[in-house]
Coordinates of C-alpha atoms and ligand atoms in Angstrom, one line a residue:
M1 CA -51.1 -100.1 0.7
N2 CA -49.3 -97.7 3.0
D3 CA -47.1 -99.6 5.3
A4 CA -45.3 -96.8 7.1
L5 CA -44.7 -97.4 10.8
E6 CA -47.5 -95.8 12.8
L7 CA -46.9 -96.7 16.4
A8 CA -44.2 -98.0 18.8
V9 CA -45.4 -99.7 22.0
V10 CA -42.8 -99.3 24.7
V11 CA -42.9 -102.0 27.4
P12 CA -40.7 -101.4 30.4
T13 CA -40.0 -104.8 32.1
F14 CA -38.3 -106.2 35.1
N15 CA -38.9 -109.9 35.7
E16 CA -41.9 -110.3 33.4
R17 CA -40.8 -113.3 31.5
G18 CA -44.1 -115.1 31.9
N19 CA -46.0 -112.2 30.4
V20 CA -44.0 -111.4 27.3
A21 CA -45.5 -113.8 24.8
T22 CA -49.1 -113.1 26.0
L23 CA -48.6 -109.4 25.7
V24 CA -47.3 -109.6 22.2
A25 CA -50.2 -111.9 21.2
R26 CA -52.6 -109.4 22.7
L27 CA -51.0 -106.5 20.9
D28 CA -51.2 -108.4 17.7
R29 CA -54.9 -108.9 18.2
A30 CA -55.6 -105.4 19.4
L31 CA -53.6 -103.6 16.7
A32 CA -54.6 -105.8 13.8
G33 CA -54.3 -103.8 10.5
R34 CA -52.0 -101.2 12.1
N35 CA -48.3 -100.8 11.5
W36 CA -46.7 -101.1 15.0
E37 CA -43.6 -102.3 16.7
A38 CA -43.1 -103.3 20.4
I39 CA -39.9 -102.2 22.2
F40 CA -39.2 -104.1 25.4
V41 CA -36.9 -102.1 27.7
D42 CA -35.5 -104.6 30.1
D43 CA -33.2 -103.9 33.0
D44 CA -31.3 -107.1 32.6
S45 CA -34.0 -109.1 34.5
P46 CA -32.5 -112.2 36.2
D47 CA -35.5 -114.2 35.0
G48 CA -34.5 -113.8 31.4
T49 CA -37.2 -111.5 30.2
A50 CA -34.9 -110.0 27.5
S51 CA -34.1 -113.4 25.9
E52 CA -37.7 -114.3 25.9
A53 CA -38.5 -111.1 24.0
R54 CA -35.6 -111.6 21.6
A55 CA -36.8 -115.2 20.9
L56 CA -40.1 -113.7 19.7
G57 CA -38.3 -111.0 17.8
R58 CA -36.4 -113.6 15.7
T59 CA -39.6 -114.6 13.9
D60 CA -41.6 -111.4 14.5
R61 CA -39.7 -108.3 13.4
R62 CA -42.1 -106.0 15.1
V63 CA -40.6 -107.1 18.5
R64 CA -37.4 -105.3 19.6
V65 CA -35.4 -105.3 22.8
I66 CA -33.3 -102.8 24.7
Q67 CA -31.4 -104.5 27.4
R68 CA -29.9 -102.2 30.0
I69 CA -27.0 -103.3 32.2
G70 CA -26.3 -102.1 35.7
R71 CA -29.3 -99.7 35.8
R72 CA -32.8 -99.7 37.2
G73 CA -35.7 -97.4 36.8
L74 CA -39.1 -97.4 35.2
S75 CA -39.0 -93.7 34.1
S76 CA -35.6 -93.9 32.5
A77 CA -36.5 -97.2 30.8
C78 CA -39.6 -95.6 29.2
I79 CA -37.6 -92.5 28.0
E80 CA -35.0 -94.7 26.3
G81 CA -37.7 -96.8 24.7
M82 CA -39.5 -93.7 23.4
L83 CA -36.3 -92.3 21.9
A84 CA -35.5 -95.6 20.1
T85 CA -38.3 -95.5 17.6
A86 CA -39.0 -93.9 14.2
A87 CA -42.7 -94.2 14.6
P88 CA -44.6 -90.9 14.9
A89 CA -46.6 -92.1 17.9
V90 CA -45.4 -93.9 21.0
A91 CA -47.3 -95.7 23.7
V92 CA -46.1 -96.8 27.1
I93 CA -47.8 -99.9 28.6
D94 CA -46.8 -102.1 31.6
G95 CA -45.5 -105.5 30.8
D96 CA -47.6 -107.3 33.3
L97 CA -50.9 -107.2 31.4
Q98 CA -52.5 -104.9 33.9
H99 CA -53.2 -102.2 31.3
D100 CA -55.9 -102.6 28.7
E101 CA -54.2 -102.9 25.4
T102 CA -57.5 -102.9 23.5
L103 CA -57.5 -99.1 24.1
L104 CA -54.4 -98.6 21.8
P105 CA -56.2 -98.3 18.4
R106 CA -58.6 -95.7 19.8
M107 CA -55.7 -93.8 21.3
L108 CA -53.9 -93.9 18.0
D109 CA -57.1 -92.8 16.1
L110 CA -57.4 -89.8 18.4
L111 CA -53.8 -88.7 17.9
Q112 CA -53.9 -89.2 14.2
G113 CA -57.3 -87.4 13.9
D114 CA -56.5 -84.3 15.8
A115 CA -53.2 -82.6 15.1
A116 CA -53.6 -80.3 18.2
L117 CA -53.6 -83.3 20.6
D118 CA -50.2 -84.2 22.2
V119 CA -51.1 -87.1 24.4
V120 CA -53.9 -89.6 25.1
I121 CA -54.0 -91.0 28.6
G122 CA -55.6 -94.2 29.9
S123 CA -57.4 -93.2 33.0
R124 CA -58.8 -95.3 35.9
F125 CA -60.6 -92.3 37.4
V126 CA -62.9 -91.0 34.6
S127 CA -66.3 -92.5 34.3
G128 CA -66.1 -96.0 32.9
G129 CA -62.6 -96.6 34.3
G130 CA -61.7 -98.4 37.5
T131 CA -59.0 -99.8 39.7
G132 CA -60.2 -103.4 39.5
E133 CA -59.4 -105.4 42.7
W134 CA -57.2 -102.8 44.4
D135 CA -57.6 -102.9 48.2
R136 CA -58.6 -99.8 50.1
D137 CA -55.0 -99.1 51.2
R138 CA -53.7 -98.9 47.7
I139 CA -56.7 -96.8 46.6
A140 CA -56.0 -94.4 49.4
K141 CA -52.3 -94.2 48.6
S142 CA -53.0 -93.6 45.0
A143 CA -55.5 -90.8 45.8
L144 CA -52.9 -89.1 48.0
A145 CA -50.3 -89.3 45.3
T146 CA -52.8 -87.8 42.9
R147 CA -53.7 -84.9 45.2
L148 CA -50.0 -84.2 45.7
S149 CA -49.3 -84.2 42.0
R150 CA -52.0 -81.6 41.4
R151 CA -49.8 -79.1 43.1
V152 CA -47.2 -79.4 40.3
L153 CA -49.4 -80.2 37.4
K154 CA -50.5 -77.6 34.9
G155 CA -53.5 -79.5 33.6
D156 CA -56.3 -81.1 35.5
L157 CA -55.6 -84.7 34.9
S158 CA -57.9 -87.3 36.4
D159 CA -55.1 -89.9 36.6
P160 CA -51.7 -88.4 36.5
M161 CA -50.2 -91.5 38.1
S162 CA -51.3 -93.5 35.0
G163 CA -48.5 -95.5 33.5
F164 CA -50.6 -96.1 30.3
F165 CA -50.6 -93.4 27.6
M166 CA -49.7 -92.6 24.0
I167 CA -47.8 -89.5 23.0
R168 CA -46.5 -87.9 19.8
S169 CA -42.9 -89.0 19.6
D170 CA -41.6 -85.6 18.5
V171 CA -43.2 -84.2 21.7
A172 CA -41.5 -86.9 23.7
R173 CA -38.2 -86.2 22.0
R174 CA -38.5 -82.5 22.6
L175 CA -39.2 -82.9 26.3
A176 CA -36.7 -85.7 26.9
P177 CA -33.8 -83.4 27.9
E178 CA -36.0 -81.7 30.5
L179 CA -37.2 -85.0 32.2
S180 CA -35.9 -85.8 35.6
A181 CA -36.1 -89.5 35.0
I182 CA -36.4 -90.2 38.7
G183 CA -38.8 -92.9 39.9
F184 CA -42.0 -94.4 38.5
K185 CA -44.1 -91.6 37.1
I186 CA -43.1 -90.9 33.6
L187 CA -46.4 -89.3 32.6
L188 CA -46.2 -86.8 35.4
D189 CA -42.7 -86.0 34.5
L190 CA -43.6 -85.4 30.8
M191 CA -46.6 -83.2 31.7
T192 CA -44.7 -81.1 34.1
A193 CA -41.6 -80.8 31.9
S194 CA -43.5 -79.0 29.2
P195 CA -43.3 -75.2 29.3
V196 CA -46.8 -75.0 27.7
P197 CA -49.4 -77.4 29.0
L198 CA -49.7 -80.5 26.8
A199 CA -53.1 -81.0 25.1
F200 CA -54.4 -84.3 26.4
A201 CA -57.5 -86.6 26.1
E202 CA -58.4 -89.3 28.5
L203 CA -59.9 -92.7 27.8
P204 CA -61.3 -94.9 30.7
Y205 CA -60.0 -98.3 31.4
T206 CA -60.0 -100.8 34.2
F207 CA -56.7 -101.7 35.8
R208 CA -56.4 -105.5 35.6
V209 CA -55.2 -107.9 38.3
R210 CA -51.7 -109.2 37.9
T211 CA -51.6 -112.9 37.4
E212 CA -47.9 -113.6 36.7
G213 CA -44.8 -112.2 38.5
E214 CA -44.9 -109.6 41.2
S215 CA -45.3 -105.8 41.7
K216 CA -42.1 -103.8 42.1
L217 CA -44.0 -100.9 43.8
D218 CA -42.6 -100.6 47.3
H219 CA -41.7 -98.0 49.9
V220 CA -38.7 -96.9 48.1
V221 CA -40.8 -96.2 45.0
A222 CA -43.1 -94.1 47.2
M223 CA -40.0 -92.2 48.3
E224 CA -38.8 -91.8 44.8
Y225 CA -42.2 -90.3 43.9
L226 CA -41.9 -87.7 46.6
I227 CA -38.4 -86.9 45.4
A228 CA -39.6 -86.5 41.9
L229 CA -42.3 -84.0 43.1
Y230 CA -39.7 -82.1 45.2
D231 CA -37.5 -81.9 42.2
R232 CA -40.2 -80.3 40.1
M233 CA -41.1 -77.8 42.8
F234 CA -37.8 -76.8 44.4
G235 CA -35.1 -78.7 42.4
R236 CA -34.1 -75.5 40.6
F237 CA -33.1 -73.8 43.9
V238 CA -31.7 -76.7 45.9
P239 CA -30.9 -79.9 44.1
V240 CA -32.6 -83.0 45.4
R241 CA -29.5 -84.8 46.3
F242 CA -28.0 -82.0 48.2
A243 CA -31.3 -81.5 50.1
M244 CA -31.3 -85.2 51.1
F245 CA -27.6 -85.2 52.0
S246 CA -28.2 -82.2 54.3
A247 CA -31.3 -83.6 55.9
I248 CA -29.4 -86.8 56.7
G249 CA -26.5 -84.7 57.9
L250 CA -28.8 -82.9 60.4
L251 CA -29.9 -86.3 61.7
G252 CA -26.3 -86.8 62.6
V253 CA -26.6 -84.2 65.4
P254 CA -28.9 -86.1 67.7
I255 CA -26.9 -89.3 67.0
H256 CA -23.7 -87.5 67.9
M257 CA -25.2 -86.1 71.1
G258 CA -26.8 -89.4 72.1
V259 CA -23.6 -91.4 71.8
L260 CA -21.6 -88.7 73.5
A261 CA -24.0 -88.6 76.5
L262 CA -23.9 -92.4 76.7
A263 CA -20.2 -92.6 76.6
I264 CA -19.8 -89.9 79.3
L265 CA -22.3 -91.7 81.5
G266 CA -20.2 -94.9 80.9
G267 CA -17.2 -93.1 82.3
A268 CA -15.4 -92.1 79.1
T269 CA -13.3 -88.9 78.9
F270 CA -14.9 -86.0 77.0
L271 CA -12.3 -86.3 74.1
F272 CA -12.9 -90.0 73.7
A273 CA -16.7 -89.6 73.9
Q274 CA -16.6 -86.8 71.4
I275 CA -14.6 -88.9 68.9
L276 CA -17.1 -91.8 69.4
G277 CA -20.0 -89.5 68.8
A278 CA -18.5 -88.2 65.6
M279 CA -17.7 -91.7 64.4
A280 CA -21.2 -92.9 65.1
A281 CA -22.8 -89.9 63.3
M282 CA -20.6 -90.3 60.3
T283 CA -21.2 -94.0 60.1
V284 CA -25.0 -93.6 60.2
N285 CA -24.7 -90.8 57.7
F286 CA -22.7 -92.9 55.4
F287 CA -25.1 -95.8 55.4
L288 CA -28.2 -93.6 55.1
N289 CA -26.7 -91.7 52.2
N290 CA -25.7 -95.0 50.6
A291 CA -29.2 -96.4 50.9
L292 CA -31.1 -93.2 49.9
T293 CA -29.2 -90.2 48.5
Y294 CA -27.0 -92.5 46.3
R295 CA -29.4 -95.3 45.9
D296 CA -28.7 -95.4 42.1
R297 CA -25.0 -95.8 42.7
R298 CA -25.2 -97.8 45.9
L299 CA -22.0 -99.4 47.2
K300 CA -22.4 -103.1 47.8
G301 CA -20.3 -105.8 49.3
W302 CA -18.0 -105.4 52.2
R303 CA -15.0 -104.2 50.1
Q304 CA -16.8 -101.3 48.5
L305 CA -18.6 -100.4 51.7
L306 CA -15.4 -100.3 53.7
D307 CA -13.6 -98.2 51.0
G308 CA -16.6 -95.9 50.9
W309 CA -16.9 -95.6 54.6
V310 CA -13.2 -94.7 55.0
S311 CA -13.3 -92.1 52.2
F312 CA -16.5 -90.7 53.6
C313 CA -14.9 -90.3 57.1
V314 CA -11.9 -88.6 55.5
V315 CA -14.0 -86.2 53.5
C316 CA -16.1 -85.3 56.4
S317 CA -13.2 -84.7 58.7
V318 CA -11.6 -82.3 56.3
G319 CA -15.1 -80.7 55.9
L320 CA -15.2 -80.2 59.7
V321 CA -11.8 -78.5 59.6
A322 CA -13.1 -76.2 56.7
N323 CA -16.3 -75.5 58.7
V324 CA -14.4 -74.5 61.8
G325 CA -11.7 -72.5 59.8
I326 CA -14.2 -70.5 57.8
A327 CA -16.5 -69.8 60.8
A328 CA -13.5 -68.6 62.8
F329 CA -12.3 -66.5 60.0
V330 CA -15.7 -64.8 59.5
H331 CA -16.0 -64.3 63.2
D332 CA -12.5 -62.9 63.7
A333 CA -12.9 -60.5 60.8
R334 CA -16.0 -59.2 62.5
A335 CA -17.9 -60.0 59.3
G336 CA -20.7 -61.8 61.2
G337 CA -22.0 -62.4 64.7
I338 CA -21.6 -65.7 66.4
A339 CA -24.7 -67.4 64.9
A340 CA -24.1 -66.1 61.4
S341 CA -20.4 -67.1 61.5
A342 CA -21.3 -70.6 62.7
L343 CA -24.0 -71.0 60.0
I344 CA -21.6 -69.9 57.3
G345 CA -19.1 -72.5 58.5
I346 CA -21.8 -75.2 58.6
V347 CA -23.0 -74.4 55.0
V348 CA -19.4 -74.4 53.7
G349 CA -18.7 -77.7 55.5
A350 CA -21.9 -79.3 54.1
V351 CA -21.2 -78.2 50.5
W352 CA -17.7 -79.5 50.9
N353 CA -18.8 -82.9 52.2
Y354 CA -21.4 -83.2 49.5
A355 CA -19.2 -82.2 46.6
L356 CA -16.3 -84.4 47.7
S357 CA -18.2 -87.4 48.8
S358 CA -20.2 -87.5 45.6
K359 CA -16.8 -87.8 43.8
F360 CA -14.6 -89.8 46.1
T361 CA -17.2 -92.0 47.9
W362 CA -20.0 -92.6 45.4
G363 CA -18.2 -91.6 42.2
R364 CA -15.6 -94.3 41.9
Y365 CA -17.4 -97.6 41.0
Ligands
GDP1 N1 -37.2 -101.6 32.8 C1 -37.7 -101.5 34.1 N2 -39.0 -101.9 34.2 C2 -39.6 -101.9 35.5 C3 -38.8 -101.5 36.6 N3 -39.6 -101.6 37.7 C4 -40.8 -102.0 37.2 N4 -40.8 -102.2 35.9 C5 -41.9 -102.6 35.0 O1 -42.9 -101.6 35.0 C6 -44.2 -102.1 34.9 C7 -45.0 -101.7 36.1 O2 -44.4 -102.2 37.3 P1 -45.3 -102.9 38.5 O3 -44.3 -103.4 39.4 O4 -46.3 -103.9 37.9 O5 -46.0 -101.7 39.1 P2 -47.5 -101.6 39.7 O6 -48.4 -102.2 38.6 O7 -47.7 -100.2 39.9 O8 -47.5 -102.5 40.9 C8 -44.0 -103.6 34.8 O9 -44.0 -104.0 33.5 C9 -42.6 -103.8 35.4 O10 -42.0 -105.0 34.9 C10 -37.4 -101.1 36.4 O11 -36.7 -100.8 37.3 N5 -37.0 -101.2 35.1
MG2 MG1 -48.2 -103.8 37.6

């Protein structure tokens, strides 16, 4: 009997303790007669998902665990799981039992039977598939995300948002260095990372209702999704983080003006009002950047926040001096008109603020 490992099933988890044993039992049933392993990639879930999976792994060697400390992210978890196996094929399936694991043997047969095929995708939107009991709101959001993704996709996928697929592991390894690893949509990331379109097949399935635990899909995830799309379309020209940092910086202008106006109305001198406006803009900028631009390295607790805020204000103040200095230099040298000189100053200041705050404000913990 040939007992070579055929398939790894990567299961990203966060707080899925109640689903682990059921999922392994269902994989055991669905993949009877095949040589497979399951790799749970858990982001140190507080509910003890990783220990639950390890407990199973002690008596069932097909079950393995990667426990990541201090990190979160569905895409990056899937990537690490995919790189951790020796199997020639690797599937990604949610740990909450919403995906239909009975599709796995057919996915594997397709990949093994056709050397030209790179990936087999579980789709909710080909005939025979479905979204189960999704409400209309969620269906509409998913349809919008699908339409947006068409703009960056090379192939005509029916369900690019699917989190359920099987890919040749050498293809995954080849693409891994190109993946942006941001957010939720690993399939989209893989499909767009490939210089030549991947050859894919789709199998219908119906998205099941979650019975244990809760969904981690929230507004931030939606934002991460947009960021991932931006990254694929324009990231080569202007890095995502810098674009966000600059957009948030722009938001500082109306805040500065608003506070300045209020302070002057309240009887403050111009100098004092100007300082107040600048402080308000920097403070709002700091907190927005902390929550969005540097979400993955967010400062927490009052000590880190205070340290971060002070260093951010120092960096931005020096940036302002650089901005004014460069603009004045360009203007005095008659190298540019008023607007051009000012713009050059602003760009230099923004790059300065971005480069130094990423190191001194968000690069220290
Ligand atoms: N490792 C890891 N897994 C995650 C993370 N966020 C979600 N998951 C897992 O990814 C799968 C899909 O997440 P879920 O919240 O159910 O998304 P939904 O089905 O789209 O609502 C589940 O198995 C989650 O436990 C994360 O940050 N890290
Ligand atoms: Mg789910």
